[in-house]
Short mmCIF file of C-alpha atoms and ligand atoms in Angstrom, two decimals:
data_model
loop_
_atom_site.label_atom_id
_atom_site.label_comp_id
_atom_site.label_asym_id
_atom_site.label_seq_id
_atom_site.Cartn_x
_atom_site.Cartn_y
_atom_site.Cartn_z
CA MET E 12 24.30 38.44 -43.41
CA SER E 13 27.98 38.79 -44.76
CA LYS E 14 29.05 42.10 -44.53
CA GLU E 15 30.94 43.87 -47.84
CA ILE E 16 32.82 47.06 -47.19
CA GLY E 17 33.79 49.34 -49.84
CA HIS E 18 35.70 52.35 -49.26
CA PHE E 19 34.32 55.73 -48.51
CA ILE E 20 35.34 58.69 -50.85
CA ASP E 21 33.65 61.87 -51.11
CA GLY E 22 31.36 62.08 -48.33
CA ARG E 23 29.94 58.27 -48.49
CA ARG E 24 30.31 54.84 -48.69
CA VAL E 25 31.03 53.17 -52.19
CA PRO E 26 31.25 49.72 -53.54
CA GLY E 27 34.91 48.82 -54.81
CA GLU E 28 35.31 48.18 -58.48
CA SER E 29 38.64 46.82 -59.08
CA GLY E 30 37.11 43.10 -58.60
CA ARG E 31 39.87 42.38 -56.14
CA SER E 32 38.87 41.82 -52.22
CA GLY E 33 39.62 39.95 -49.06
CA PRO E 34 37.85 38.23 -46.33
CA ILE E 35 36.75 39.61 -42.79
CA TYR E 36 36.84 37.20 -40.07
CA ASN E 37 35.58 37.05 -36.37
CA PRO E 38 38.55 35.84 -34.94
CA ALA E 39 36.34 34.45 -31.95
CA THR E 40 34.50 31.71 -34.39
CA GLY E 41 36.89 31.74 -37.15
CA GLU E 42 33.91 32.60 -39.69
CA GLU E 43 34.20 34.54 -42.65
CA THR E 44 31.89 37.93 -41.88
CA GLY E 45 32.66 39.04 -44.86
CA ARG E 46 34.60 40.54 -47.54
CA VAL E 47 36.31 44.05 -48.35
CA ALA E 48 37.34 45.56 -51.03
CA PHE E 49 41.05 46.31 -52.31
CA ALA E 50 41.46 49.60 -53.79
CA SER E 51 42.92 50.18 -57.64
CA ALA E 52 45.03 52.86 -58.13
CA ALA E 53 42.19 54.97 -60.14
CA GLU E 54 40.06 54.24 -56.55
CA VAL E 55 42.86 55.70 -54.84
CA ASP E 56 42.94 58.59 -57.21
CA ARG E 57 39.58 59.43 -56.94
CA ALA E 58 39.66 59.77 -53.23
CA VAL E 59 42.80 62.09 -53.33
CA GLN E 60 41.45 63.82 -55.65
CA ALA E 61 38.30 64.44 -53.82
CA ALA E 62 40.20 65.53 -50.53
CA LYS E 63 42.51 67.94 -52.49
CA ARG E 64 39.13 69.83 -54.23
CA VAL E 65 38.11 70.37 -50.86
CA GLN E 66 41.23 70.95 -48.99
CA PRO E 67 41.95 74.57 -49.96
CA GLU E 68 39.03 76.16 -48.51
CA TRP E 69 39.02 73.85 -45.50
CA ALA E 70 42.38 75.22 -44.60
CA GLN E 71 41.27 79.01 -45.32
CA LEU E 72 38.45 78.23 -42.15
CA PRO E 73 39.20 80.42 -39.46
CA ILE E 74 41.12 78.20 -37.29
CA ILE E 75 38.40 77.98 -34.46
CA ARG E 76 35.56 76.56 -36.55
CA ARG E 77 37.96 73.73 -37.71
CA THR E 78 38.33 73.58 -34.13
CA ARG E 79 34.98 73.37 -32.89
CA ILE E 80 34.36 70.41 -35.90
CA MET E 81 36.81 68.76 -33.53
CA PHE E 82 34.86 69.39 -30.34
CA ARG E 83 31.76 67.61 -32.18
CA TYR E 84 33.79 64.87 -33.37
CA LYS E 85 35.15 63.95 -29.75
CA GLU E 86 31.25 63.76 -28.32
CA LEU E 87 29.98 61.56 -31.51
CA ILE E 88 33.25 59.00 -30.78
CA GLU E 89 32.12 59.33 -26.84
CA ARG E 90 28.49 58.56 -28.13
CA HIS E 91 29.26 55.65 -30.57
CA MET E 92 31.87 54.15 -28.03
CA ASP E 93 30.13 50.97 -27.39
CA GLU E 94 29.15 50.52 -31.50
CA LEU E 95 32.91 51.14 -31.98
CA ALA E 96 34.21 48.96 -29.52
CA ARG E 97 31.85 46.11 -30.92
CA LEU E 98 33.14 46.71 -34.27
CA ILE E 99 36.59 46.18 -32.95
CA THR E 100 36.07 43.32 -31.27
CA GLU E 101 34.09 41.31 -33.87
CA GLU E 102 36.68 41.75 -36.45
CA HIS E 103 40.14 42.19 -34.11
CA GLY E 104 39.32 39.57 -31.58
CA LYS E 105 40.65 41.96 -28.50
CA THR E 106 38.43 42.06 -25.34
CA LEU E 107 35.50 44.86 -25.26
CA GLU E 108 37.24 46.46 -22.63
CA ASP E 109 41.15 46.77 -24.46
CA SER E 110 38.87 48.04 -27.26
CA LYS E 111 37.41 50.74 -25.63
CA GLY E 112 40.70 51.70 -23.71
CA SER E 113 42.43 51.82 -27.00
CA LEU E 114 39.43 54.23 -28.33
CA ILE E 115 39.96 56.14 -25.36
CA ARG E 116 43.29 56.49 -26.37
CA GLY E 117 42.15 57.63 -29.82
CA LEU E 118 39.85 60.04 -28.48
CA GLU E 119 42.54 61.95 -26.17
CA VAL E 120 44.39 62.70 -29.93
CA VAL E 121 41.29 64.10 -30.64
CA GLU E 122 40.86 66.10 -27.35
CA PHE E 123 44.23 67.56 -27.99
CA ALA E 124 43.69 68.33 -31.42
CA CYS E 125 41.03 70.80 -29.66
CA GLY E 126 43.86 72.72 -28.73
CA ALA E 127 44.88 73.81 -32.23
CA PRO E 128 44.59 77.57 -31.97
CA HIS E 129 46.86 77.49 -29.36
CA LEU E 130 49.60 75.17 -31.09
CA LEU E 131 48.80 76.79 -34.72
CA LYS E 132 49.63 80.24 -33.02
CA GLY E 133 53.10 79.99 -34.43
CA GLU E 134 56.55 82.43 -33.22
CA TYR E 135 57.11 85.60 -33.55
CA SER E 136 60.29 88.28 -32.47
CA LEU E 137 60.39 91.60 -32.19
CA ASN E 138 62.92 93.89 -33.76
CA VAL E 139 64.97 90.90 -35.10
CA GLY E 140 66.95 94.30 -36.76
CA THR E 141 66.18 97.46 -36.40
CA GLY E 142 62.27 97.98 -37.24
CA VAL E 143 62.36 94.53 -38.66
CA ASP E 144 59.59 91.86 -37.13
CA LEU E 145 59.49 87.88 -37.89
CA ILE E 146 56.55 85.86 -37.73
CA SER E 147 57.07 81.98 -38.27
CA GLN E 148 53.82 80.58 -39.48
CA ARG E 149 52.70 77.14 -40.18
CA TYR E 150 50.71 76.11 -43.14
CA PRO E 151 49.15 72.44 -44.28
CA LEU E 152 50.82 70.45 -46.06
CA GLY E 153 47.92 69.82 -48.68
CA VAL E 154 46.45 66.06 -48.68
CA CYS E 155 47.92 63.64 -46.41
CA ALA E 156 47.73 59.82 -46.35
CA GLY E 157 47.37 57.41 -43.24
CA ILE E 158 48.32 53.54 -43.65
CA THR E 159 47.54 51.59 -40.35
CA PRO E 160 48.06 48.04 -38.95
CA PHE E 161 45.22 45.62 -37.81
CA ASN E 162 46.40 45.96 -34.00
CA PHE E 163 44.73 49.41 -33.34
CA PRO E 164 42.06 49.93 -35.71
CA ALA E 165 40.99 52.87 -33.96
CA MET E 166 42.96 54.33 -32.17
CA ILE E 167 46.36 54.68 -34.34
CA PRO E 168 44.05 56.24 -37.45
CA LEU E 169 42.80 58.60 -34.50
CA TRP E 170 46.79 59.32 -33.75
CA MET E 171 46.81 60.63 -37.65
CA ALA E 172 43.64 61.95 -38.90
CA PRO E 173 42.28 64.71 -36.24
CA LEU E 174 46.13 66.14 -36.17
CA ALA E 175 46.14 66.30 -40.01
CA LEU E 176 42.57 67.59 -40.53
CA VAL E 177 42.60 70.28 -37.61
CA THR E 178 46.10 71.82 -39.24
CA GLY E 179 44.05 71.97 -42.59
CA ASN E 180 44.83 69.07 -44.52
CA GLY E 181 43.28 66.50 -46.55
CA PHE E 182 43.37 63.17 -44.94
CA VAL E 183 43.02 59.21 -47.10
CA LEU E 184 43.51 56.76 -44.56
CA LYS E 185 44.44 53.11 -45.84
CA PRO E 186 43.28 50.96 -42.71
CA SER E 187 44.73 47.55 -42.30
CA GLU E 188 42.52 45.17 -44.33
CA LYS E 189 42.20 42.69 -41.32
CA ASP E 190 39.56 45.21 -39.47
CA PRO E 191 37.96 47.97 -41.53
CA SER E 192 34.91 48.17 -40.19
CA CYS E 193 35.33 50.93 -37.24
CA PRO E 194 38.08 53.25 -39.62
CA MET E 195 35.03 53.45 -41.74
CA ARG E 196 32.59 54.45 -38.84
CA LEU E 197 35.23 56.82 -37.98
CA ALA E 198 35.07 58.60 -41.32
CA GLU E 199 31.61 58.65 -41.22
CA LEU E 200 31.37 60.12 -37.84
CA ALA E 201 33.75 62.45 -38.66
CA LEU E 202 31.77 63.60 -41.70
CA GLU E 203 28.23 64.08 -39.45
CA ALA E 204 30.51 66.41 -37.00
CA GLY E 205 31.19 68.58 -39.70
CA VAL E 206 34.08 67.69 -41.91
CA PRO E 207 33.58 68.53 -45.38
CA GLU E 208 32.10 65.69 -47.63
CA GLY E 209 35.71 64.53 -49.47
CA LEU E 210 38.23 65.66 -47.09
CA PHE E 211 38.60 62.67 -45.19
CA ASN E 212 38.54 59.42 -47.50
CA VAL E 213 38.93 55.54 -46.38
CA VAL E 214 40.11 53.45 -49.07
CA ASN E 215 40.74 49.68 -48.48
CA GLY E 216 42.75 47.41 -49.89
CA ASP E 217 46.50 45.91 -49.65
CA LYS E 218 49.86 46.75 -51.54
CA GLU E 219 48.37 47.97 -54.41
CA ALA E 220 46.67 50.46 -52.70
CA VAL E 221 49.22 51.17 -50.41
CA ASP E 222 51.61 51.79 -53.58
CA ALA E 223 49.42 54.20 -55.49
CA LEU E 224 49.69 56.25 -52.20
CA LEU E 225 53.03 56.07 -52.27
CA SER E 226 53.64 57.62 -55.73
CA HIS E 227 50.98 59.70 -56.28
CA PRO E 228 51.96 63.31 -57.08
CA ASP E 229 48.46 64.77 -55.09
CA VAL E 230 49.99 62.97 -51.65
CA ALA E 231 52.12 65.34 -49.81
CA ALA E 232 53.24 62.72 -46.83
CA ILE E 233 52.64 59.87 -45.35
CA SER E 234 52.56 58.26 -41.88
CA PHE E 235 52.43 54.43 -41.60
CA VAL E 236 52.64 52.32 -38.79
CA GLY E 237 52.77 48.42 -39.29
CA SER E 238 55.74 45.78 -39.24
CA THR E 239 59.07 46.98 -39.84
CA PRO E 240 59.69 45.52 -43.35
CA VAL E 241 57.08 47.43 -44.63
CA ALA E 242 57.98 50.30 -42.87
CA GLU E 243 61.33 50.75 -44.47
CA TYR E 244 59.76 49.96 -47.52
CA VAL E 245 56.92 53.06 -46.85
CA TRP E 246 59.58 55.60 -45.65
CA ARG E 247 62.26 54.71 -48.71
CA THR E 248 59.17 54.45 -51.53
CA GLY E 249 57.45 57.39 -50.18
CA THR E 250 60.91 59.23 -49.53
CA ALA E 251 61.81 58.86 -52.74
CA HIS E 252 58.54 60.24 -54.47
CA ASN E 253 59.42 63.65 -52.48
CA LYS E 254 56.72 63.03 -49.84
CA ARG E 255 57.28 63.68 -46.11
CA VAL E 256 57.51 60.00 -44.40
CA GLN E 257 56.84 58.91 -40.52
CA ALA E 258 56.97 55.50 -40.62
CA LEU E 259 56.62 53.50 -37.76
CA GLY E 260 57.68 49.95 -37.36
CA GLY E 261 58.28 46.78 -35.06
CA ALA E 262 59.30 45.91 -31.61
CA LYS E 263 60.84 44.01 -29.12
CA ASN E 264 60.34 45.41 -25.73
CA HIS E 265 62.53 44.52 -22.63
CA MET E 266 61.11 44.70 -18.88
CA VAL E 267 64.34 44.96 -16.27
CA ILE E 268 63.53 43.24 -12.69
CA MET E 269 66.28 44.54 -10.23
CA PRO E 270 66.77 42.52 -7.45
CA ASP E 271 65.09 45.45 -5.34
CA ALA E 272 61.69 45.59 -7.03
CA ASP E 273 58.75 44.92 -5.67
CA LEU E 274 58.45 41.99 -7.41
CA ASP E 275 54.60 41.12 -6.99
CA GLN E 276 54.35 44.37 -8.58
CA ALA E 277 56.56 43.72 -11.38
CA VAL E 278 55.16 40.45 -11.87
CA ASP E 279 51.43 42.16 -12.04
CA ALA E 280 52.49 44.42 -14.58
CA LEU E 281 54.49 41.36 -16.58
CA TYR E 282 51.41 39.96 -16.65
CA GLY E 283 48.53 42.43 -18.10
CA ALA E 284 51.77 43.84 -20.17
CA ALA E 285 53.28 40.49 -22.10
CA TYR E 286 49.63 38.69 -22.49
CA GLY E 287 46.86 41.87 -22.77
CA SER E 288 45.35 41.87 -26.25
CA ALA E 289 47.23 38.78 -26.40
CA GLY E 290 50.14 40.44 -27.05
CA GLU E 291 49.26 42.06 -30.22
CA ARG E 292 50.72 45.30 -29.13
CA CYS E 293 53.85 46.80 -30.06
CA MET E 294 54.43 48.14 -26.68
CA ALA E 295 53.85 44.76 -25.11
CA VAL E 296 56.36 43.60 -23.06
CA SER E 297 57.59 40.29 -24.75
CA VAL E 298 61.51 39.80 -22.78
CA ALA E 299 61.54 39.92 -19.43
CA VAL E 300 65.23 40.35 -17.86
CA PRO E 301 65.42 39.93 -14.34
CA ILE E 302 69.01 40.84 -12.85
CA GLY E 303 70.31 37.63 -10.56
CA GLU E 304 69.22 34.25 -10.50
CA GLU E 305 67.89 34.24 -7.52
CA VAL E 306 65.27 36.93 -8.67
CA ALA E 307 64.44 35.07 -12.01
CA ASP E 308 63.71 32.00 -10.10
CA ARG E 309 61.26 33.57 -8.06
CA LEU E 310 59.66 35.43 -11.10
CA ILE E 311 59.14 32.20 -12.96
CA GLU E 312 57.66 30.51 -9.95
CA LYS E 313 55.01 33.81 -9.76
CA LEU E 314 54.51 34.28 -13.05
CA ALA E 315 54.07 30.49 -14.32
CA PRO E 316 51.02 29.71 -12.38
CA ARG E 317 49.12 33.03 -13.94
CA VAL E 318 50.25 32.68 -17.30
CA ARG E 319 48.34 28.64 -17.10
CA GLN E 320 45.48 30.45 -15.87
CA ILE E 321 44.72 33.25 -18.15
CA ARG E 322 40.91 33.61 -18.53
CA ILE E 323 40.99 33.03 -22.49
CA GLY E 324 37.68 33.56 -24.28
CA PRO E 325 35.98 35.72 -26.95
CA GLY E 326 36.63 39.19 -26.65
CA THR E 327 32.51 40.26 -26.38
CA GLU E 328 32.10 37.85 -22.78
CA PRO E 329 32.36 39.62 -19.50
CA GLY E 330 35.29 38.64 -17.48
CA VAL E 331 37.74 37.29 -20.47
CA GLU E 332 41.21 38.52 -20.10
CA MET E 333 42.57 37.58 -23.38
CA GLY E 334 40.65 36.70 -26.69
CA PRO E 335 41.82 34.92 -29.77
CA LEU E 336 44.78 36.35 -32.21
CA VAL E 337 43.53 38.18 -35.50
CA THR E 338 43.75 35.56 -38.32
CA ARG E 339 44.23 31.60 -38.25
CA GLU E 340 47.81 32.69 -40.64
CA HIS E 341 48.56 35.15 -37.60
CA LEU E 342 48.06 32.19 -35.06
CA GLU E 343 50.06 29.61 -37.36
CA ARG E 344 52.94 32.11 -37.24
CA VAL E 345 52.93 32.77 -33.30
CA ARG E 346 52.78 27.97 -32.96
CA ARG E 347 55.68 28.25 -35.39
CA TYR E 348 57.86 30.38 -33.35
CA ILE E 349 57.24 28.55 -30.00
CA ASP E 350 58.25 25.47 -31.92
CA LEU E 351 61.17 27.21 -33.02
CA GLY E 352 61.76 28.38 -29.30
CA VAL E 353 61.74 24.57 -28.60
CA GLU E 354 64.37 23.80 -31.33
CA GLU E 355 66.27 26.46 -30.44
CA GLY E 356 66.77 24.78 -26.61
CA ALA E 357 65.09 27.43 -24.47
CA GLU E 358 62.92 26.61 -21.90
CA LEU E 359 59.02 26.26 -22.39
CA VAL E 360 57.63 26.58 -18.76
CA VAL E 361 54.33 27.26 -20.07
CA ASP E 362 52.89 25.86 -23.21
CA GLY E 363 49.89 27.38 -25.08
CA ARG E 364 50.27 25.94 -28.40
CA ASP E 365 47.45 23.12 -27.44
CA PHE E 366 45.10 25.40 -25.90
CA ARG E 367 41.53 24.58 -27.39
CA MET E 368 38.17 26.85 -27.06
CA GLN E 369 35.19 24.88 -25.66
CA GLY E 370 32.43 25.80 -27.93
CA TYR E 371 34.66 28.04 -30.11
CA GLU E 372 36.68 24.84 -31.84
CA LYS E 373 37.44 27.13 -34.81
CA GLY E 374 38.31 30.21 -33.55
CA PHE E 375 42.08 31.59 -33.80
CA PHE E 376 42.64 30.86 -29.63
CA ILE E 377 46.12 29.94 -28.48
CA GLY E 378 47.02 30.02 -24.73
CA GLY E 379 49.69 32.26 -23.23
CA SER E 380 53.33 30.79 -23.60
CA LEU E 381 56.33 31.22 -21.14
CA PHE E 382 60.01 30.25 -22.24
CA ASP E 383 62.88 30.54 -19.39
CA ARG E 384 66.48 30.53 -20.40
CA VAL E 385 65.99 32.47 -23.99
CA THR E 386 69.83 33.76 -24.95
CA PRO E 387 69.99 36.72 -27.04
CA GLU E 388 71.02 34.64 -30.14
CA MET E 389 68.26 32.92 -30.47
CA ARG E 390 65.79 33.69 -33.16
CA ILE E 391 62.64 33.95 -30.53
CA TYR E 392 64.57 36.76 -29.00
CA ARG E 393 65.73 38.53 -32.03
CA GLU E 394 62.32 38.93 -33.90
CA GLU E 395 59.09 39.82 -33.11
CA ILE E 396 56.42 37.46 -32.50
CA PHE E 397 53.47 39.36 -31.84
CA GLY E 398 51.90 36.99 -29.62
CA PRO E 399 51.12 36.09 -26.11
CA VAL E 400 54.70 34.54 -25.89
CA LEU E 401 56.92 36.01 -23.00
CA SER E 402 60.82 35.15 -23.14
CA VAL E 403 62.62 35.63 -20.12
CA VAL E 404 66.65 36.15 -20.43
CA ARG E 405 68.48 35.94 -17.26
CA MET E 406 71.24 38.37 -17.00
CA PRO E 407 73.76 38.42 -14.04
CA SER E 408 73.88 42.81 -14.14
CA LEU E 409 71.78 45.59 -15.28
CA GLU E 410 75.00 46.62 -17.32
CA LYS E 411 74.31 43.15 -19.25
CA ALA E 412 70.78 44.25 -19.59
CA VAL E 413 71.44 47.61 -21.15
CA GLU E 414 74.10 45.73 -23.62
CA ILE E 415 71.57 43.55 -25.10
CA ILE E 416 68.83 46.36 -24.88
CA ASN E 417 71.12 48.42 -27.02
CA GLN E 418 72.10 45.96 -29.36
CA HIS E 419 68.79 44.83 -30.24
CA GLU E 420 67.61 46.39 -33.53
CA TYR E 421 64.27 47.41 -32.50
CA GLY E 422 64.13 50.22 -30.18
CA ASN E 423 60.19 51.09 -29.35
CA GLY E 424 59.58 50.53 -25.64
CA VAL E 425 61.73 49.59 -22.64
CA ALA E 426 60.68 49.47 -18.79
CA ILE E 427 62.98 48.93 -15.58
CA PHE E 428 61.64 48.08 -12.11
CA THR E 429 63.19 49.13 -9.12
CA ARG E 430 62.97 51.13 -6.34
CA ASP E 431 66.63 52.93 -6.74
CA GLY E 432 65.89 56.18 -7.83
CA GLY E 433 69.68 56.76 -9.26
CA VAL E 434 69.58 53.57 -11.00
CA ALA E 435 66.13 54.35 -12.44
CA ARG E 436 67.54 57.39 -13.67
CA GLU E 437 70.72 56.11 -15.19
CA PHE E 438 69.25 53.20 -17.33
CA ALA E 439 66.58 55.69 -18.76
CA GLN E 440 69.41 57.91 -19.96
CA ALA E 441 71.66 54.90 -20.94
CA VAL E 442 69.06 52.82 -23.34
CA LYS E 443 69.04 54.05 -27.23
CA ILE E 444 64.86 53.37 -27.15
CA GLY E 445 62.03 55.73 -27.69
CA MET E 446 59.83 55.40 -24.45
CA VAL E 447 61.03 54.07 -21.22
CA GLY E 448 58.73 53.40 -18.13
CA ILE E 449 60.29 53.46 -14.71
CA ASN E 450 57.80 51.20 -12.79
CA VAL E 451 55.68 51.58 -16.13
CA PRO E 452 55.08 48.68 -17.99
CA ILE E 453 53.83 50.13 -21.16
CA PRO E 454 55.02 53.35 -21.63
CA VAL E 455 52.76 55.00 -24.10
CA PRO E 456 52.84 58.74 -23.77
CA VAL E 457 49.94 60.65 -23.09
CA ALA E 458 48.43 62.54 -26.57
CA TYR E 459 49.89 65.94 -25.97
CA HIS E 460 53.33 64.38 -25.74
CA SER E 461 54.52 62.15 -28.64
CA PHE E 462 54.80 58.66 -29.25
CA GLY E 463 57.49 56.75 -31.08
CA GLY E 464 60.85 54.59 -31.10
CA TRP E 465 64.71 54.63 -31.94
CA LYS E 466 66.50 52.21 -34.27
CA ARG E 467 64.15 50.20 -36.74
CA SER E 468 61.20 50.82 -34.82
CA LEU E 469 60.75 54.58 -36.71
CA PHE E 470 62.34 55.47 -39.91
CA GLY E 471 61.47 59.35 -40.51
CA ASP E 472 62.11 62.23 -38.34
CA HIS E 473 59.31 62.75 -36.49
CA HIS E 474 57.44 60.69 -33.85
CA THR E 475 53.72 60.87 -33.71
CA HIS E 476 50.90 62.89 -32.10
CA GLY E 477 51.72 65.41 -29.54
CA LEU E 478 53.94 68.72 -31.07
CA GLU E 479 55.63 66.39 -33.10
CA GLY E 480 52.12 65.54 -35.05
CA ILE E 481 51.42 69.05 -34.94
CA ARG E 482 55.21 69.75 -36.77
CA PHE E 483 54.98 66.60 -39.40
CA TYR E 484 51.36 67.58 -40.95
CA THR E 485 52.56 71.68 -41.27
CA ARG E 486 55.31 73.47 -42.59
CA LEU E 487 57.14 76.74 -41.68
CA LYS E 488 57.04 79.51 -43.35
CA ALA E 489 59.08 82.21 -41.99
CA ILE E 490 58.06 86.55 -42.89
CA THR E 491 60.88 88.62 -42.08
CA SER E 492 58.63 92.50 -42.16
CA ARG E 493 60.19 96.12 -42.37
CA TRP E 494 57.91 98.94 -42.68
CA PRO E 495 58.80 102.12 -44.09
CA ASP E 496 59.45 104.79 -41.94
CA ARG E 497 56.26 106.88 -40.91
CA PRO E 498 55.45 110.31 -42.45
CA GLN E 499 57.17 113.63 -40.94
CA GLY E 500 54.78 116.01 -39.40
CA PRO E 501 52.36 116.70 -36.03
CA GLU E 502 49.59 114.29 -37.37
CA TRP E 503 52.01 111.28 -37.51
CA THR E 504 53.71 111.83 -34.45
CA ILE E 505 53.22 108.71 -31.80
CA PRO E 506 54.69 108.82 -28.10
CA THR E 507 58.26 106.64 -28.07
CA LEU E 508 57.29 103.31 -26.06
CA GLY E 509 60.15 102.44 -23.32
P1 NAD Z 22 51.54 45.23 -41.79
O1 NAD Z 22 52.92 45.62 -41.77
O2 NAD Z 22 51.80 43.77 -42.02
O3 NAD Z 22 50.54 46.21 -41.85
C1 NAD Z 22 50.16 47.75 -41.85
C2 NAD Z 22 50.06 48.18 -43.10
O4 NAD Z 22 50.69 47.92 -44.35
C3 NAD Z 22 48.54 47.50 -43.13
O5 NAD Z 22 47.74 48.69 -43.84
C4 NAD Z 22 48.77 46.55 -44.78
O6 NAD Z 22 47.97 46.76 -45.44
C5 NAD Z 22 49.86 47.67 -45.18
N1 NAD Z 22 51.06 46.32 -46.08
C6 NAD Z 22 51.23 44.92 -45.52
N2 NAD Z 22 52.24 44.98 -46.44
C7 NAD Z 22 52.23 45.45 -47.16
C8 NAD Z 22 53.43 45.32 -48.55
N3 NAD Z 22 54.47 44.40 -48.73
N4 NAD Z 22 53.16 46.78 -48.94
C9 NAD Z 22 52.60 47.49 -48.74
N5 NAD Z 22 51.77 47.79 -47.72
C10 NAD Z 22 51.45 46.91 -46.66
O7 NAD Z 22 51.15 45.41 -40.26
P2 NAD Z 22 50.45 44.54 -39.23
O8 NAD Z 22 50.33 43.23 -39.15
O9 NAD Z 22 49.00 44.75 -39.16
O10 NAD Z 22 50.39 45.39 -38.04
C11 NAD Z 22 51.06 44.29 -37.07
C12 NAD Z 22 52.83 45.45 -37.07
O11 NAD Z 22 52.35 46.59 -36.64
C13 NAD Z 22 53.59 44.80 -35.86
O12 NAD Z 22 54.91 44.77 -36.38
C14 NAD Z 22 53.71 45.81 -34.82
O13 NAD Z 22 54.54 45.88 -33.84
C15 NAD Z 22 53.17 46.84 -35.53
N6 NAD Z 22 52.73 48.10 -34.90
C16 NAD Z 22 54.08 49.12 -34.40
C17 NAD Z 22 53.13 50.04 -33.70
C18 NAD Z 22 54.44 51.67 -33.14
O14 NAD Z 22 53.79 52.36 -33.05
N7 NAD Z 22 55.47 51.12 -33.52
C19 NAD Z 22 52.36 50.29 -33.24
C20 NAD Z 22 50.97 49.44 -34.05
C21 NAD Z 22 51.68 48.05 -34.60
#
């Protein structure tokens, strides 16, 4: 039966009223499995008003009570892990193992949120002047909104919602229209955990819903994750409406392989980082930079046979390493990039374009592709492809490698594989990139640190989750106090402390 996804407003699922909707596909079979409503500005307003109504009372709750709800939320997500993973795989296409892995990364942010009493203690200075004390406190912003991409329909909403809520805010989520089922369940589970009705709402939709959030006078802050052009638009429009905005964008992540690297380890790492989740990860490695011709030749020799043999299939089947892409449109886009690479003169060592999945001929499958002798001028190097396509850019020296990495418009992640600690250390300091891996291909910081790129991979001042997340969802108040001198007389006397 075809599913109809509406919105989650004021503690319940409601059908869409705008008359506009979009298709939801099962990427493995290619069939349309349902429709998702696209919210109008009026529906967005209803969600914001619901959050605005209950947020002040929520913010007044003792922090330990908000935290207990986060503990229950964590338990509920754990209990529903299989169901949530299946919802992701059925609409996104990635393997069940990848879906669960991403849920666990999201869950870790909920666990971090459980430390809120400690995180919100504020700062205190005694005697900043004679008899004067100063306390810095953190206050919630009001109603915050999250706008999230298709590739992590649970993890990225969970980067945002738990921290926005535990710090005392209301939250309105506008998830990707491509895979809305899991985000809807996450809001339902939050309600079951004890989050008050109306505090956490989900509005589904497209640009119209996003624009309504960006200009809504009662939305105080916007967290966005998605492609760079939209991130920049969200940041410009949101800040023009006086909102606090963090907008994370696209990426092109390089992995440098030094001549002294353990090549087998590097190839294993590259294989997983480039082709895992069909390359639809903002921390996927899409450029390998071997230093020296010999390393490059050996790398290609070891990697190419593995790329030809990736176990591709529906994400729900055991043993599958790579599922389909999210939509037919995205599949065509990735194919066009491979055509372009050939036209630009790169050497296509493994061609995934003609891959057909037997029994799933209408699914959005593509094989892994590997380009050698890609140069920094080519568009396949400069632009984000967001598919299972790895470009090898041969460089004569680490210096040249750092040069191209720093010149690239994106600055999300980077990795170096080497046995030399000094070289790794210098490299980590020299690159203009937000997240660096040393013999770690996908250096996603754990939940209690913060995630974010540099350059055009992030607009705004705050990275996401960790302490940066707490800072983003709160504003500071500094209270400086002095008390009148105590009255004179023996009954008021207290011993002077040292
Ligand atoms: P997208 O930019 O197309 O969509 C992201 C969100 O913005 C969705 O909710 C979508 O509905 C909305 N949106 C799309 N077009 C819009 C428009 N014109 N105006 C207003 N809103 C619009 O991104 P996507 O295809 O869903 O996700 C893939 C992209 O996200 C890739 O570029 C990837 O690198 C990036 N990404 C970045 C990170 C990171 O942490 N930096 C993490 C995951 C994904």
